[in-house]
Each structure stands twice: as C-alpha cells, then as structure tokens.
Amino acid sequence: PTTGFRDCPPLPAGADPARWRCEVHTAAPVLTIGKVTVRLAPITMTHAEGPLPDGGDGQVWGAMHSTPTAVPGVRGLAIQPEYGGRSDFYTGTFSLRFRLLGRQLAPGCTIGATAPVDFRLKRSGPSTWVSQDPPLIEFSAYDDTFAAPAAERCGPLAPLVNHRLGLPAAEGNLMTYDASYTFKTYDRLPRIPAR
C-alpha cells in the first residue's frame, strides 16, 4: 500500500518544520512464528522525527497500513499485522499485533492481543540510496530474538489455532524486513497543524 505523505502526524509544539521530516516506510516482511512462515503483504508506516526544542531526539507516530495475507498450509486463515502502540525508529524497536482472520474465528482473534509482540530489528547491511530526488533509501533488517505469544480472543477454536500455528513459541521465530523509505521536511509539506 502506498499512502504518500497524507499520514504525516502534526509536529510537537515548538518543533522547527525545516528540521523535522516525515518518513514513509514500505516494507515486505517475512514472518516466521511458531510453525508457520508467511510473506506478509506490504506494510506502510509513517512517522515524523527531528530535534525537540530541548535538544533531544523526537519522534511522532503517524499511521500504519496493511492488508491480510493467507497463512500457507492453514486453509481459510489469514494474518494481518497491526500497530502495537510502541515504536522507536532510531533504535529499530517497535511492537505489532497480528490479527487472525477466518470465517469461524471470533473477530478479535489476535496474536499479541494482551501484550503486543516487541521487535528489535537489527540491520542486515548498509542502507542504499536509490534516488536523491526524491530521496529513496533501501535497507534490510531482521529480528530472531522475539517471543510469539499464543493467539487470544479466538473463541472456541483458540486451542486448535494455537496448536496449528505452534503458539506460543518462545524461540525459533524470525522477522526479515526488506524496506524502503522516503521523506520530506515539514517545511516542504502541505501545512499540518501543531499538536
């Protein structure tokens, strides 16, 4: 999914629009949790970053867009990542929940429903500048240290779903993440009011 810069969040009060940039990331993750490996549909994430008036580094979350992906080998089951409420693009940490979709599952069936799955992505190599104007940077990252909790809120099929997916799984999980991002400074974006 491509969203352009429409999800750029408002800047914190006192932030300099010329020194803050809105970044739009598009990723094609491959997720191994428990016993399944899924090449997820592309994910788009938008956030802002720049210096705070006190000199510290600031970040503001914008939005995430994703679509469901069929889970291989599990007929009628799809998985869709959702923002888990925490992100730090300076350190590569963020959290996700994974909604499970199927005709016989309860609507809230989710891996990470109570506590989201926390990722700490490590770069697989250097970033590559594909274009300067507009800026386009590609990079790859991975996390092989996260734990995958059991799916919750799935209704009476929860034990079967968790058995089929091999959840919970404390180890053996992997997310690889091939991504690109672009950015604009806020002084080059249409006016977005401060928070």
PDB file of C-alpha atoms in Angstrom:
ATOM      1  CA  PRO A   1       0.000   0.000   0.000  1.00  0.00           C
ATOM      2  CA  THR A   2       1.217   3.477  -0.869  1.00  0.00           C
ATOM      3  CA  THR A   3      -0.057   6.437   1.119  1.00  0.00           C
ATOM      4  CA  GLY A   4       2.238   9.288   0.110  1.00  0.00           C
ATOM      5  CA  PHE A   5       2.589  11.841   2.879  1.00  0.00           C
ATOM      6  CA  ARG A   6      -1.073  12.097   3.893  1.00  0.00           C
ATOM      7  CA  ASP A   7      -0.440  10.308   7.227  1.00  0.00           C
ATOM      8  CA  CYS A   8       2.292  12.690   8.403  1.00  0.00           C
ATOM      9  CA  PRO A   9       1.474  13.499  12.037  1.00  0.00           C
ATOM     10  CA  PRO A  10       1.296  17.013  13.489  1.00  0.00           C
ATOM     11  CA  LEU A  11       4.593  18.196  14.962  1.00  0.00           C
ATOM     12  CA  PRO A  12       5.160  18.751  18.680  1.00  0.00           C
ATOM     13  CA  ALA A  13       4.760  22.346  19.850  1.00  0.00           C
ATOM     14  CA  GLY A  14       7.905  24.376  19.183  1.00  0.00           C
ATOM     15  CA  ALA A  15       9.360  21.948  16.612  1.00  0.00           C
ATOM     16  CA  ASP A  16      11.163  23.528  13.631  1.00  0.00           C
ATOM     17  CA  PRO A  17       9.431  22.326  10.417  1.00  0.00           C
ATOM     18  CA  ALA A  18      12.686  22.718   8.437  1.00  0.00           C
ATOM     19  CA  ARG A  19      14.486  20.309  10.803  1.00  0.00           C
ATOM     20  CA  TRP A  20      11.722  17.704  11.158  1.00  0.00           C
ATOM     21  CA  ARG A  21      10.994  15.204   8.447  1.00  0.00           C
ATOM     22  CA  CYS A  22       8.081  12.933   7.721  1.00  0.00           C
ATOM     23  CA  GLU A  23       9.217   9.440   6.729  1.00  0.00           C
ATOM     24  CA  VAL A  24       7.117   6.930   4.819  1.00  0.00           C
ATOM     25  CA  HIS A  25       8.393   3.328   5.064  1.00  0.00           C
ATOM     26  CA  THR A  26       7.193   0.494   2.849  1.00  0.00           C
ATOM     27  CA  ALA A  27       8.230  -2.999   3.891  1.00  0.00           C
ATOM     28  CA  ALA A  28       7.733  -6.541   2.655  1.00  0.00           C
ATOM     29  CA  PRO A  29       8.329  -8.619   5.809  1.00  0.00           C
ATOM     30  CA  VAL A  30       8.669 -12.379   6.003  1.00  0.00           C
ATOM     31  CA  LEU A  31       7.421 -13.632   9.360  1.00  0.00           C
ATOM     32  CA  THR A  32       8.157 -16.998  10.935  1.00  0.00           C
ATOM     33  CA  ILE A  33       6.191 -17.583  14.132  1.00  0.00           C
ATOM     34  CA  GLY A  34       5.836 -20.966  15.693  1.00  0.00           C
ATOM     35  CA  LYS A  35       5.409 -23.490  12.875  1.00  0.00           C
ATOM     36  CA  VAL A  36       4.466 -21.148  10.010  1.00  0.00           C
ATOM     37  CA  THR A  37       6.287 -18.787   7.674  1.00  0.00           C
ATOM     38  CA  VAL A  38       4.291 -16.051   5.931  1.00  0.00           C
ATOM     39  CA  ARG A  39       5.415 -13.490   3.368  1.00  0.00           C
ATOM     40  CA  LEU A  40       3.229 -10.638   4.569  1.00  0.00           C
ATOM     41  CA  ALA A  41       1.556  -8.222   2.185  1.00  0.00           C
ATOM     42  CA  PRO A  42       3.410  -4.880   2.031  1.00  0.00           C
ATOM     43  CA  ILE A  43       3.148  -2.653   5.084  1.00  0.00           C
ATOM     44  CA  THR A  44       3.351   1.148   5.021  1.00  0.00           C
ATOM     45  CA  MET A  45       4.312   3.066   8.175  1.00  0.00           C
ATOM     46  CA  THR A  46       4.523   6.837   8.553  1.00  0.00           C
ATOM     47  CA  HIS A  47       6.213   8.784  11.328  1.00  0.00           C
ATOM     48  CA  ALA A  48       7.981  12.088  11.963  1.00  0.00           C
ATOM     49  CA  GLU A  49      11.363  12.657  13.549  1.00  0.00           C
ATOM     50  CA  GLY A  50      13.567  15.594  14.404  1.00  0.00           C
ATOM     51  CA  PRO A  51      15.107  17.641  17.208  1.00  0.00           C
ATOM     52  CA  LEU A  52      12.932  18.691  20.136  1.00  0.00           C
ATOM     53  CA  PRO A  53      13.138  22.269  21.441  1.00  0.00           C
ATOM     54  CA  ASP A  54      15.136  20.965  24.456  1.00  0.00           C
ATOM     55  CA  GLY A  55      17.745  19.403  22.121  1.00  0.00           C
ATOM     56  CA  GLY A  56      16.595  15.785  22.462  1.00  0.00           C
ATOM     57  CA  ASP A  57      15.588  13.499  19.615  1.00  0.00           C
ATOM     58  CA  GLY A  58      11.859  13.389  18.945  1.00  0.00           C
ATOM     59  CA  GLN A  59       9.543  11.031  17.104  1.00  0.00           C
ATOM     60  CA  VAL A  60       5.810  11.122  16.476  1.00  0.00           C
ATOM     61  CA  TRP A  61       3.858   8.124  15.172  1.00  0.00           C
ATOM     62  CA  GLY A  62       1.657   8.700  12.129  1.00  0.00           C
ATOM     63  CA  ALA A  63      -0.081   5.569  10.833  1.00  0.00           C
ATOM     64  CA  MET A  64       0.304   2.003   9.601  1.00  0.00           C
ATOM     65  CA  HIS A  65      -1.493   0.370   6.694  1.00  0.00           C
ATOM     66  CA  SER A  66      -1.554  -3.343   5.899  1.00  0.00           C
ATOM     67  CA  THR A  67      -3.772  -5.968   4.325  1.00  0.00           C
ATOM     68  CA  PRO A  68      -4.446  -9.619   5.233  1.00  0.00           C
ATOM     69  CA  THR A  69      -2.229 -12.412   3.891  1.00  0.00           C
ATOM     70  CA  ALA A  70      -3.292 -16.055   3.628  1.00  0.00           C
ATOM     71  CA  VAL A  71      -1.391 -18.322   6.026  1.00  0.00           C
ATOM     72  CA  PRO A  72       0.231 -21.099   3.949  1.00  0.00           C
ATOM     73  CA  GLY A  73      -0.924 -24.594   4.858  1.00  0.00           C
ATOM     74  CA  VAL A  74      -3.826 -23.404   7.024  1.00  0.00           C
ATOM     75  CA  ARG A  75      -6.913 -23.280   4.833  1.00  0.00           C
ATOM     76  CA  GLY A  76      -9.172 -20.281   5.374  1.00  0.00           C
ATOM     77  CA  LEU A  77      -6.816 -18.473   7.771  1.00  0.00           C
ATOM     78  CA  ALA A  78      -5.280 -15.055   7.108  1.00  0.00           C
ATOM     79  CA  ILE A  79      -2.995 -12.855   9.188  1.00  0.00           C
ATOM     80  CA  GLN A  80      -2.847  -9.052   9.252  1.00  0.00           C
ATOM     81  CA  PRO A  81      -0.252  -7.014  11.182  1.00  0.00           C
ATOM     82  CA  GLU A  82      -1.473  -4.046  13.235  1.00  0.00           C
ATOM     83  CA  TYR A  83       0.454  -1.345  15.078  1.00  0.00           C
ATOM     84  CA  GLY A  84       1.082  -2.436  18.669  1.00  0.00           C
ATOM     85  CA  GLY A  85       1.458   1.011  20.246  1.00  0.00           C
ATOM     86  CA  ARG A  86       5.247   1.387  20.546  1.00  0.00           C
ATOM     87  CA  SER A  87       7.854   2.473  18.009  1.00  0.00           C
ATOM     88  CA  ASP A  88      11.367   3.901  18.039  1.00  0.00           C
ATOM     89  CA  PHE A  89      12.824   4.195  14.577  1.00  0.00           C
ATOM     90  CA  TYR A  90      16.183   5.382  15.945  1.00  0.00           C
ATOM     91  CA  THR A  91      16.754   2.033  17.687  1.00  0.00           C
ATOM     92  CA  GLY A  92      14.705  -0.264  15.429  1.00  0.00           C
ATOM     93  CA  THR A  93      12.222  -1.207  18.139  1.00  0.00           C
ATOM     94  CA  PHE A  94       8.507  -1.432  17.531  1.00  0.00           C
ATOM     95  CA  SER A  95       5.561  -3.559  18.508  1.00  0.00           C
ATOM     96  CA  LEU A  96       2.942  -5.304  16.419  1.00  0.00           C
ATOM     97  CA  ARG A  97      -0.172  -7.353  16.928  1.00  0.00           C
ATOM     98  CA  PHE A  98      -1.220  -9.949  14.368  1.00  0.00           C
ATOM     99  CA  ARG A  99      -4.952 -10.241  13.742  1.00  0.00           C
ATOM    100  CA  LEU A 100      -6.055 -13.702  12.624  1.00  0.00           C
ATOM    101  CA  LEU A 101      -8.978 -13.761  10.217  1.00  0.00           C
ATOM    102  CA  GLY A 102     -11.159 -16.727   9.359  1.00  0.00           C
ATOM    103  CA  ARG A 103     -14.865 -17.434   8.981  1.00  0.00           C
ATOM    104  CA  GLN A 104     -15.132 -19.410  12.213  1.00  0.00           C
ATOM    105  CA  LEU A 105     -12.824 -17.270  14.360  1.00  0.00           C
ATOM    106  CA  ALA A 106     -14.048 -14.607  16.752  1.00  0.00           C
ATOM    107  CA  PRO A 107     -13.493 -11.087  15.339  1.00  0.00           C
ATOM    108  CA  GLY A 108     -10.881 -10.188  17.968  1.00  0.00           C
ATOM    109  CA  CYS A 109      -8.635 -13.224  17.390  1.00  0.00           C
ATOM    110  CA  THR A 110      -5.122 -11.807  17.710  1.00  0.00           C
ATOM    111  CA  ILE A 111      -1.537 -12.850  18.392  1.00  0.00           C
ATOM    112  CA  GLY A 112      -0.365 -10.263  20.916  1.00  0.00           C
ATOM    113  CA  ALA A 113      -3.865  -9.176  21.953  1.00  0.00           C
ATOM    114  CA  THR A 114      -2.979  -8.657  25.631  1.00  0.00           C
ATOM    115  CA  ALA A 115       0.652  -7.638  25.122  1.00  0.00           C
ATOM    116  CA  PRO A 116       1.937  -6.893  21.604  1.00  0.00           C
ATOM    117  CA  VAL A 117       4.921  -8.659  20.069  1.00  0.00           C
ATOM    118  CA  ASP A 118       8.018  -6.499  20.593  1.00  0.00           C
ATOM    119  CA  PHE A 119      10.643  -6.435  17.845  1.00  0.00           C
ATOM    120  CA  ARG A 120      14.191  -5.093  17.983  1.00  0.00           C
ATOM    121  CA  LEU A 121      15.288  -5.043  14.364  1.00  0.00           C
ATOM    122  CA  LYS A 122      18.979  -5.226  13.522  1.00  0.00           C
ATOM    123  CA  ARG A 123      20.292  -4.062  10.146  1.00  0.00           C
ATOM    124  CA  SER A 124      21.404  -6.838   7.786  1.00  0.00           C
ATOM    125  CA  GLY A 125      23.798  -4.492   5.983  1.00  0.00           C
ATOM    126  CA  PRO A 126      24.222  -0.861   4.970  1.00  0.00           C
ATOM    127  CA  SER A 127      21.424   1.309   3.637  1.00  0.00           C
ATOM    128  CA  THR A 128      21.452   2.069  -0.095  1.00  0.00           C
ATOM    129  CA  TRP A 129      20.418   5.418  -1.551  1.00  0.00           C
ATOM    130  CA  VAL A 130      18.433   4.521  -4.673  1.00  0.00           C
ATOM    131  CA  SER A 131      17.485   8.110  -5.510  1.00  0.00           C
ATOM    132  CA  GLN A 132      18.391  11.568  -4.209  1.00  0.00           C
ATOM    133  CA  ASP A 133      15.407  13.456  -5.657  1.00  0.00           C
ATOM    134  CA  PRO A 134      13.024  12.307  -4.412  1.00  0.00           C
ATOM    135  CA  PRO A 135      15.015  10.620  -1.657  1.00  0.00           C
ATOM    136  CA  LEU A 136      14.591   6.846  -1.629  1.00  0.00           C
ATOM    137  CA  ILE A 137      16.630   4.645   0.708  1.00  0.00           C
ATOM    138  CA  GLU A 138      16.528   0.842   0.865  1.00  0.00           C
ATOM    139  CA  PHE A 139      17.612  -1.336   3.783  1.00  0.00           C
ATOM    140  CA  SER A 140      17.175  -4.816   5.214  1.00  0.00           C
ATOM    141  CA  ALA A 141      16.761  -5.792   8.852  1.00  0.00           C
ATOM    142  CA  TYR A 142      15.798  -8.787  10.956  1.00  0.00           C
ATOM    143  CA  ASP A 143      14.888  -9.932  14.458  1.00  0.00           C
ATOM    144  CA  ASP A 144      15.401 -13.525  15.543  1.00  0.00           C
ATOM    145  CA  THR A 145      15.041 -12.974  19.295  1.00  0.00           C
ATOM    146  CA  PHE A 146      11.343 -12.207  19.822  1.00  0.00           C
ATOM    147  CA  ALA A 147       8.848 -14.482  21.536  1.00  0.00           C
ATOM    148  CA  ALA A 148       5.496 -15.183  19.891  1.00  0.00           C
ATOM    149  CA  PRO A 149       2.584 -15.441  22.346  1.00  0.00           C
ATOM    150  CA  ALA A 150      -0.487 -17.598  21.889  1.00  0.00           C
ATOM    151  CA  ALA A 151      -3.393 -16.229  19.904  1.00  0.00           C
ATOM    152  CA  GLU A 152      -6.144 -14.901  22.170  1.00  0.00           C
ATOM    153  CA  ARG A 153      -9.816 -13.919  21.836  1.00  0.00           C
ATOM    154  CA  CYS A 154     -10.350 -16.516  19.117  1.00  0.00           C
ATOM    155  CA  GLY A 155     -13.414 -18.181  20.602  1.00  0.00           C
ATOM    156  CA  PRO A 156     -13.721 -21.967  20.970  1.00  0.00           C
ATOM    157  CA  LEU A 157     -11.193 -22.614  18.172  1.00  0.00           C
ATOM    158  CA  ALA A 158      -8.317 -20.964  20.092  1.00  0.00           C
ATOM    159  CA  PRO A 159      -6.639 -24.250  21.163  1.00  0.00           C
ATOM    160  CA  LEU A 160      -6.803 -25.617  17.603  1.00  0.00           C
ATOM    161  CA  VAL A 161      -5.458 -22.377  16.081  1.00  0.00           C
ATOM    162  CA  ASN A 162      -2.575 -22.225  18.550  1.00  0.00           C
ATOM    163  CA  HIS A 163      -1.719 -25.904  18.001  1.00  0.00           C
ATOM    164  CA  ARG A 164      -1.761 -25.490  14.195  1.00  0.00           C
ATOM    165  CA  LEU A 165       0.450 -22.375  14.360  1.00  0.00           C
ATOM    166  CA  GLY A 166       2.771 -23.755  17.048  1.00  0.00           C
ATOM    167  CA  LEU A 167       1.998 -20.992  19.550  1.00  0.00           C
ATOM    168  CA  PRO A 168       3.144 -19.842  21.985  1.00  0.00           C
ATOM    169  CA  ALA A 169       6.749 -20.029  20.719  1.00  0.00           C
ATOM    170  CA  ALA A 170       9.494 -18.632  22.937  1.00  0.00           C
ATOM    171  CA  GLU A 171      12.195 -19.180  20.311  1.00  0.00           C
ATOM    172  CA  GLY A 172      12.702 -20.076  16.656  1.00  0.00           C
ATOM    173  CA  ASN A 173      10.798 -17.004  15.461  1.00  0.00           C
ATOM    174  CA  LEU A 174      12.125 -14.680  12.756  1.00  0.00           C
ATOM    175  CA  MET A 175      11.113 -11.498  11.006  1.00  0.00           C
ATOM    176  CA  THR A 176      13.113 -10.396   7.987  1.00  0.00           C
ATOM    177  CA  TYR A 177      12.324  -6.973   6.715  1.00  0.00           C
ATOM    178  CA  ASP A 178      13.254  -5.580   3.291  1.00  0.00           C
ATOM    179  CA  ALA A 179      12.156  -1.972   3.230  1.00  0.00           C
ATOM    180  CA  SER A 180      12.450   1.363   1.512  1.00  0.00           C
ATOM    181  CA  TYR A 181      11.641   4.809   2.763  1.00  0.00           C
ATOM    182  CA  THR A 182      11.331   8.326   1.536  1.00  0.00           C
ATOM    183  CA  PHE A 183      10.984  11.590   3.413  1.00  0.00           C
ATOM    184  CA  LYS A 184      10.190  15.285   3.200  1.00  0.00           C
ATOM    185  CA  THR A 185      10.883  18.000   5.702  1.00  0.00           C
ATOM    186  CA  TYR A 186       7.756  19.590   7.120  1.00  0.00           C
ATOM    187  CA  ASP A 187       8.519  22.949   5.504  1.00  0.00           C
ATOM    188  CA  ARG A 188       8.001  21.175   2.130  1.00  0.00           C
ATOM    189  CA  LEU A 189       4.706  19.509   3.069  1.00  0.00           C
ATOM    190  CA  PRO A 190       1.212  20.992   2.946  1.00  0.00           C
ATOM    191  CA  ARG A 191       0.510  22.738   6.242  1.00  0.00           C
ATOM    192  CA  ILE A 192      -0.136  20.327   9.125  1.00  0.00           C
ATOM    193  CA  PRO A 193      -1.242  21.973  12.395  1.00  0.00           C
ATOM    194  CA  ALA A 194       0.936  21.551  15.519  1.00  0.00           C
ATOM    195  CA  ARG A 195      -0.353  19.384  18.365  1.00  0.00           C
TER     196      ARG A 195
END
